[in-house]
Amino acid sequence: MTAKNANAEKEMSFLDHLEELRWHLIRSTGAVVLVATLAFVFKGIIFDGIIFWPKDAAFPTYKLLCKSAQAIGLDSFCFTELPFVIQSRTMAGQFSAHIWTSITAGFIVAFPYVLYEFWKFVSPGLHVNERKSARGFIFIASLLFFIGVLFGYFIVTPLSINFLGSYQVSAEVLNEFDISSFIGLVRACALSSGIIFELPIIIYILTKIGLVTPEFLRKYRKFALVIVLILSAIITPPDIASQVIVAIPVIILYEISIYISKAVVKRQNRKLASKA
């Protein structure tokens, strides 16, 4: 940024910043709406190919879990059909599901562009060296988010659907789920996992502004483990195996976050030493 541009940034009033933020939000919303419109048009791919796929016994996760169970002499996850049906009990049920699912798909696909707009708004207020050190932020944050969404979709979602879809308190009670309930489960599993996988980015930012240190993260590692298990219990079925499967990658992310925090602090100390 030139000295002229830097002075222009400094002279921007609060209302100017609000106006700038408004246009970033408009462009981000426009990207989400554009992708959501495409998702709305191609509803066959979105619903039959993605949303309802985890209900199919041929879903890859079920096949893998079935083979793994058979290898140790069990028959878990080996079935030909899940014992429940999906229905719509309101007049606008299917249309509402179509709209909100399209918006969710729009947000997920447009996530990198939303981050880009956020970065364009924030970056002018950073020093040149800070912008350089944060290079690759959009790519890494988007990659982590997409890995988290895929983890939630291929791991957390089928575990949840298999458990909750086959659970019965009595043979007298049939499992007939409303479409909004089923889609809400798939959406929550995917999005919550995507957000949880942003943990290294969050730790990086908190370390940069001085709210978190590697020592703090190491000291409260045990408490973090308890929080991770609680989060795993919230987004997975209430069985130990599912919670462990979800908790393992989050614990790995926490350990990576400690390393990232340590690297940030080292870099900051090196800069302070060079200025002294």
Short mmCIF file of C-alpha atoms in Angstrom, two decimals:
data_model
loop_
_atom_site.label_atom_id
_atom_site.label_comp_id
_atom_site.label_asym_id
_atom_site.label_seq_id
_atom_site.Cartn_x
_atom_site.Cartn_y
_atom_site.Cartn_z
CA MET A 1 0.00 0.00 0.00
CA THR A 2 1.41 3.44 -0.97
CA ALA A 3 1.64 6.34 1.48
CA LYS A 4 -1.23 8.03 -0.35
CA ASN A 5 -3.48 4.99 0.03
CA ALA A 6 -2.44 4.59 3.64
CA ASN A 7 -3.43 8.18 4.39
CA ALA A 8 -6.75 7.62 2.61
CA GLU A 9 -7.42 4.61 4.84
CA LYS A 10 -6.61 6.65 7.93
CA GLU A 11 -8.94 9.44 6.86
CA MET A 12 -11.93 7.13 6.37
CA SER A 13 -14.68 7.99 8.82
CA PHE A 14 -16.82 5.53 10.75
CA LEU A 15 -19.62 5.94 8.21
CA ASP A 16 -17.16 5.32 5.37
CA HIS A 17 -16.15 2.05 7.03
CA LEU A 18 -19.81 1.10 7.41
CA GLU A 19 -20.39 1.84 3.72
CA GLU A 20 -17.39 -0.29 2.80
CA LEU A 21 -18.64 -3.11 5.01
CA ARG A 22 -22.09 -2.85 3.44
CA TRP A 23 -20.70 -3.45 -0.06
CA HIS A 24 -18.61 -6.40 1.11
CA LEU A 25 -21.74 -7.91 2.68
CA ILE A 26 -23.76 -7.24 -0.47
CA ARG A 27 -21.17 -8.97 -2.68
CA SER A 28 -20.92 -11.92 -0.25
CA THR A 29 -24.69 -12.27 -0.12
CA GLY A 30 -24.86 -12.04 -3.90
CA ALA A 31 -22.40 -14.92 -4.25
CA VAL A 32 -24.38 -17.07 -1.81
CA VAL A 33 -27.66 -16.26 -3.60
CA LEU A 34 -26.13 -17.08 -7.01
CA VAL A 35 -24.92 -20.51 -5.89
CA ALA A 36 -28.18 -21.08 -3.98
CA THR A 37 -30.13 -20.38 -7.19
CA LEU A 38 -28.10 -23.01 -9.04
CA ALA A 39 -28.68 -25.46 -6.17
CA PHE A 40 -32.41 -24.68 -6.31
CA VAL A 41 -32.50 -25.46 -10.04
CA PHE A 42 -30.55 -28.71 -9.73
CA LYS A 43 -32.61 -30.09 -6.84
CA GLY A 44 -32.24 -33.69 -8.05
CA ILE A 45 -28.49 -33.59 -7.47
CA ILE A 46 -28.80 -31.75 -4.16
CA PHE A 47 -31.52 -33.92 -2.60
CA ASP A 48 -31.31 -37.38 -4.21
CA GLY A 49 -27.56 -37.26 -4.78
CA ILE A 50 -26.41 -35.59 -1.56
CA ILE A 51 -29.01 -34.99 1.17
CA PHE A 52 -30.74 -38.38 1.05
CA TRP A 53 -27.66 -40.41 0.11
CA PRO A 54 -26.73 -41.18 3.78
CA LYS A 55 -30.14 -42.88 4.08
CA ASP A 56 -29.06 -45.43 1.45
CA ALA A 57 -27.53 -48.68 2.75
CA ALA A 58 -25.02 -48.43 -0.12
CA PHE A 59 -23.54 -45.21 1.34
CA PRO A 60 -19.71 -45.63 1.37
CA THR A 61 -19.39 -45.15 5.14
CA TYR A 62 -21.85 -47.97 5.89
CA LYS A 63 -19.97 -50.31 3.52
CA LEU A 64 -16.65 -49.51 5.17
CA LEU A 65 -18.04 -49.87 8.70
CA CYS A 66 -19.77 -53.13 7.74
CA LYS A 67 -16.53 -54.62 6.40
CA SER A 68 -14.65 -53.43 9.48
CA ALA A 69 -17.26 -54.98 11.79
CA GLN A 70 -17.25 -58.27 9.88
CA ALA A 71 -13.46 -58.41 10.20
CA ILE A 72 -13.84 -58.62 14.00
CA GLY A 73 -16.84 -60.96 13.88
CA LEU A 74 -19.67 -58.43 14.27
CA ASP A 75 -22.57 -57.53 12.00
CA SER A 76 -22.96 -53.86 12.94
CA PHE A 77 -23.77 -51.44 10.12
CA CYS A 78 -24.58 -54.36 7.83
CA PHE A 79 -28.15 -53.78 6.63
CA THR A 80 -30.10 -53.48 3.41
CA GLU A 81 -32.41 -50.66 4.46
CA LEU A 82 -32.70 -48.19 7.30
CA PRO A 83 -35.96 -48.70 9.25
CA PHE A 84 -37.56 -45.29 8.82
CA VAL A 85 -39.32 -43.14 6.25
CA ILE A 86 -39.11 -39.43 5.53
CA GLN A 87 -42.34 -37.49 5.12
CA SER A 88 -43.64 -33.95 4.80
CA ARG A 89 -46.55 -33.12 7.10
CA THR A 90 -47.09 -29.47 6.18
CA MET A 91 -48.26 -27.88 2.94
CA ALA A 92 -45.10 -25.81 2.51
CA GLY A 93 -42.80 -28.43 4.05
CA GLN A 94 -41.06 -29.56 0.86
CA PHE A 95 -40.83 -26.06 -0.61
CA SER A 96 -39.34 -24.66 2.61
CA ALA A 97 -36.86 -27.53 2.74
CA HIS A 98 -35.94 -26.79 -0.88
CA ILE A 99 -35.34 -23.09 -0.17
CA TRP A 100 -33.28 -23.50 3.02
CA THR A 101 -31.24 -26.41 1.67
CA SER A 102 -30.37 -24.32 -1.40
CA ILE A 103 -29.26 -21.43 0.83
CA THR A 104 -27.11 -23.79 2.92
CA ALA A 105 -25.53 -25.21 -0.23
CA GLY A 106 -24.93 -21.66 -1.45
CA PHE A 107 -23.13 -20.70 1.75
CA ILE A 108 -20.94 -23.82 1.76
CA VAL A 109 -19.87 -23.52 -1.88
CA ALA A 110 -19.42 -19.73 -1.72
CA PHE A 111 -17.51 -19.88 1.58
CA PRO A 112 -14.09 -19.07 0.02
CA TYR A 113 -15.52 -15.97 -1.66
CA VAL A 114 -17.21 -14.87 1.59
CA LEU A 115 -13.82 -15.20 3.29
CA TYR A 116 -12.22 -13.24 0.46
CA GLU A 117 -14.65 -10.35 0.98
CA PHE A 118 -14.02 -10.47 4.73
CA TRP A 119 -10.28 -10.37 4.10
CA LYS A 120 -10.61 -7.42 1.70
CA PHE A 121 -12.43 -5.48 4.43
CA VAL A 122 -9.95 -6.33 7.22
CA SER A 123 -6.60 -6.36 5.41
CA PRO A 124 -6.28 -2.57 4.78
CA GLY A 125 -6.14 -2.07 8.54
CA LEU A 126 -3.17 -4.44 8.92
CA HIS A 127 0.51 -3.62 8.60
CA VAL A 128 2.34 -4.84 5.51
CA ASN A 129 4.24 -7.52 7.47
CA GLU A 130 0.97 -8.70 9.06
CA ARG A 131 -0.62 -9.09 5.64
CA LYS A 132 2.41 -11.06 4.46
CA SER A 133 2.34 -13.36 7.50
CA ALA A 134 -1.36 -14.03 6.92
CA ARG A 135 -0.81 -14.92 3.25
CA GLY A 136 -2.73 -18.05 2.34
CA PHE A 137 -5.41 -17.36 4.97
CA ILE A 138 -8.30 -17.78 2.52
CA PHE A 139 -6.95 -21.03 1.07
CA ILE A 140 -6.14 -22.65 4.43
CA ALA A 141 -9.37 -21.54 6.12
CA SER A 142 -11.44 -22.74 3.14
CA LEU A 143 -9.57 -26.06 3.00
CA LEU A 144 -10.15 -26.69 6.71
CA PHE A 145 -13.82 -25.78 6.36
CA PHE A 146 -14.37 -28.13 3.41
CA ILE A 147 -12.51 -30.98 5.16
CA GLY A 148 -14.72 -30.41 8.20
CA VAL A 149 -17.89 -30.41 6.09
CA LEU A 150 -16.84 -33.65 4.38
CA PHE A 151 -15.99 -35.20 7.75
CA GLY A 152 -19.38 -34.19 9.11
CA TYR A 153 -21.16 -35.52 6.02
CA PHE A 154 -19.33 -38.83 5.60
CA ILE A 155 -18.65 -39.67 9.26
CA VAL A 156 -20.90 -37.82 11.70
CA THR A 157 -24.06 -37.83 9.54
CA PRO A 158 -24.25 -41.59 8.80
CA LEU A 159 -23.44 -42.45 12.42
CA SER A 160 -26.21 -40.14 13.61
CA ILE A 161 -28.73 -41.32 11.02
CA ASN A 162 -28.01 -45.00 11.66
CA PHE A 163 -28.39 -44.64 15.42
CA LEU A 164 -31.35 -42.26 15.60
CA GLY A 165 -33.12 -43.78 12.59
CA SER A 166 -33.07 -47.29 14.01
CA TYR A 167 -33.62 -46.41 17.68
CA GLN A 168 -36.97 -47.48 19.16
CA VAL A 169 -38.36 -47.39 22.67
CA SER A 170 -41.05 -49.84 21.59
CA ALA A 171 -42.02 -51.80 18.50
CA GLU A 172 -45.35 -49.96 18.71
CA VAL A 173 -43.67 -46.70 17.72
CA LEU A 174 -42.77 -46.24 14.06
CA ASN A 175 -39.98 -43.93 12.96
CA GLU A 176 -41.50 -41.52 10.45
CA PHE A 177 -39.40 -38.37 10.36
CA ASP A 178 -40.40 -35.01 8.97
CA ILE A 179 -38.26 -33.78 6.08
CA SER A 180 -37.17 -30.69 8.03
CA SER A 181 -35.92 -32.88 10.90
CA PHE A 182 -33.87 -35.11 8.60
CA ILE A 183 -32.36 -32.25 6.60
CA GLY A 184 -31.71 -30.31 9.82
CA LEU A 185 -29.64 -33.24 11.12
CA VAL A 186 -27.57 -33.46 7.93
CA ARG A 187 -27.08 -29.69 7.86
CA ALA A 188 -26.10 -29.48 11.55
CA CYS A 189 -23.58 -32.33 11.27
CA ALA A 190 -21.89 -30.85 8.19
CA LEU A 191 -21.81 -27.19 9.23
CA SER A 192 -20.86 -27.77 12.87
CA SER A 193 -17.95 -29.99 11.79
CA GLY A 194 -16.87 -27.37 9.25
CA ILE A 195 -16.81 -24.70 11.95
CA ILE A 196 -15.00 -26.93 14.46
CA PHE A 197 -12.27 -27.63 11.90
CA GLU A 198 -11.52 -23.88 11.82
CA LEU A 199 -9.94 -24.26 15.29
CA PRO A 200 -6.32 -23.76 14.07
CA ILE A 201 -7.31 -20.50 12.35
CA ILE A 202 -9.11 -19.29 15.47
CA ILE A 203 -6.10 -20.12 17.66
CA TYR A 204 -3.79 -18.33 15.21
CA ILE A 205 -5.88 -15.16 15.41
CA LEU A 206 -6.22 -15.32 19.22
CA THR A 207 -2.47 -15.80 19.57
CA LYS A 208 -1.74 -12.87 17.24
CA ILE A 209 -3.83 -10.52 19.38
CA GLY A 210 -2.36 -11.88 22.61
CA LEU A 211 -5.39 -13.64 24.10
CA VAL A 212 -3.89 -17.14 23.88
CA THR A 213 -0.38 -18.55 24.40
CA PRO A 214 1.10 -22.05 23.88
CA GLU A 215 1.56 -22.34 27.64
CA PHE A 216 -2.13 -21.55 28.19
CA LEU A 217 -3.17 -24.21 25.64
CA ARG A 218 -0.89 -26.83 27.21
CA LYS A 219 -1.98 -25.98 30.75
CA TYR A 220 -5.68 -26.38 29.95
CA ARG A 221 -5.30 -29.34 27.59
CA LYS A 222 -7.27 -31.58 29.97
CA PHE A 223 -10.15 -29.11 30.12
CA ALA A 224 -10.04 -28.79 26.34
CA LEU A 225 -10.34 -32.58 26.07
CA VAL A 226 -13.49 -32.50 28.21
CA ILE A 227 -14.95 -29.70 26.04
CA VAL A 228 -14.12 -31.70 22.89
CA LEU A 229 -15.92 -34.76 24.28
CA ILE A 230 -18.94 -32.61 25.18
CA LEU A 231 -19.03 -31.16 21.64
CA SER A 232 -18.71 -34.68 20.24
CA ALA A 233 -21.62 -35.81 22.39
CA ILE A 234 -23.74 -32.92 21.10
CA ILE A 235 -23.17 -33.50 17.37
CA THR A 236 -23.10 -37.32 17.43
CA PRO A 237 -25.36 -40.14 18.66
CA PRO A 238 -25.06 -40.90 22.38
CA ASP A 239 -22.69 -43.85 22.02
CA ILE A 240 -19.00 -43.97 22.97
CA ALA A 241 -17.72 -45.21 19.59
CA SER A 242 -19.24 -42.31 17.64
CA GLN A 243 -17.99 -39.75 20.14
CA VAL A 244 -14.45 -41.13 19.96
CA ILE A 245 -14.49 -41.11 16.15
CA VAL A 246 -15.48 -37.43 16.16
CA ALA A 247 -13.21 -36.47 19.07
CA ILE A 248 -9.99 -37.86 17.55
CA PRO A 249 -9.63 -35.35 14.67
CA VAL A 250 -10.64 -32.45 16.95
CA ILE A 251 -7.94 -33.43 19.48
CA ILE A 252 -5.42 -33.62 16.61
CA LEU A 253 -6.52 -30.13 15.51
CA TYR A 254 -6.02 -28.89 19.08
CA GLU A 255 -2.46 -30.24 19.16
CA ILE A 256 -1.77 -28.62 15.78
CA SER A 257 -3.18 -25.39 17.19
CA ILE A 258 -0.63 -25.53 20.03
CA TYR A 259 2.17 -25.83 17.47
CA ILE A 260 0.72 -22.92 15.47
CA SER A 261 0.45 -20.77 18.61
CA LYS A 262 4.07 -21.60 19.49
CA ALA A 263 5.23 -20.63 15.98
CA VAL A 264 3.34 -17.30 16.17
CA VAL A 265 4.85 -16.43 19.56
CA LYS A 266 8.35 -17.33 18.33
CA ARG A 267 7.94 -15.08 15.32
CA GLN A 268 6.68 -12.21 17.49
CA ASN A 269 9.59 -12.61 19.94
CA ARG A 270 12.05 -12.68 17.04
CA LYS A 271 10.65 -9.39 15.72
CA LEU A 272 10.84 -7.77 19.16
CA ALA A 273 14.44 -8.95 19.55
CA SER A 274 15.42 -7.51 16.15
CA LYS A 275 13.94 -4.11 17.07
CA ALA A 276 15.71 -4.00 20.44
#
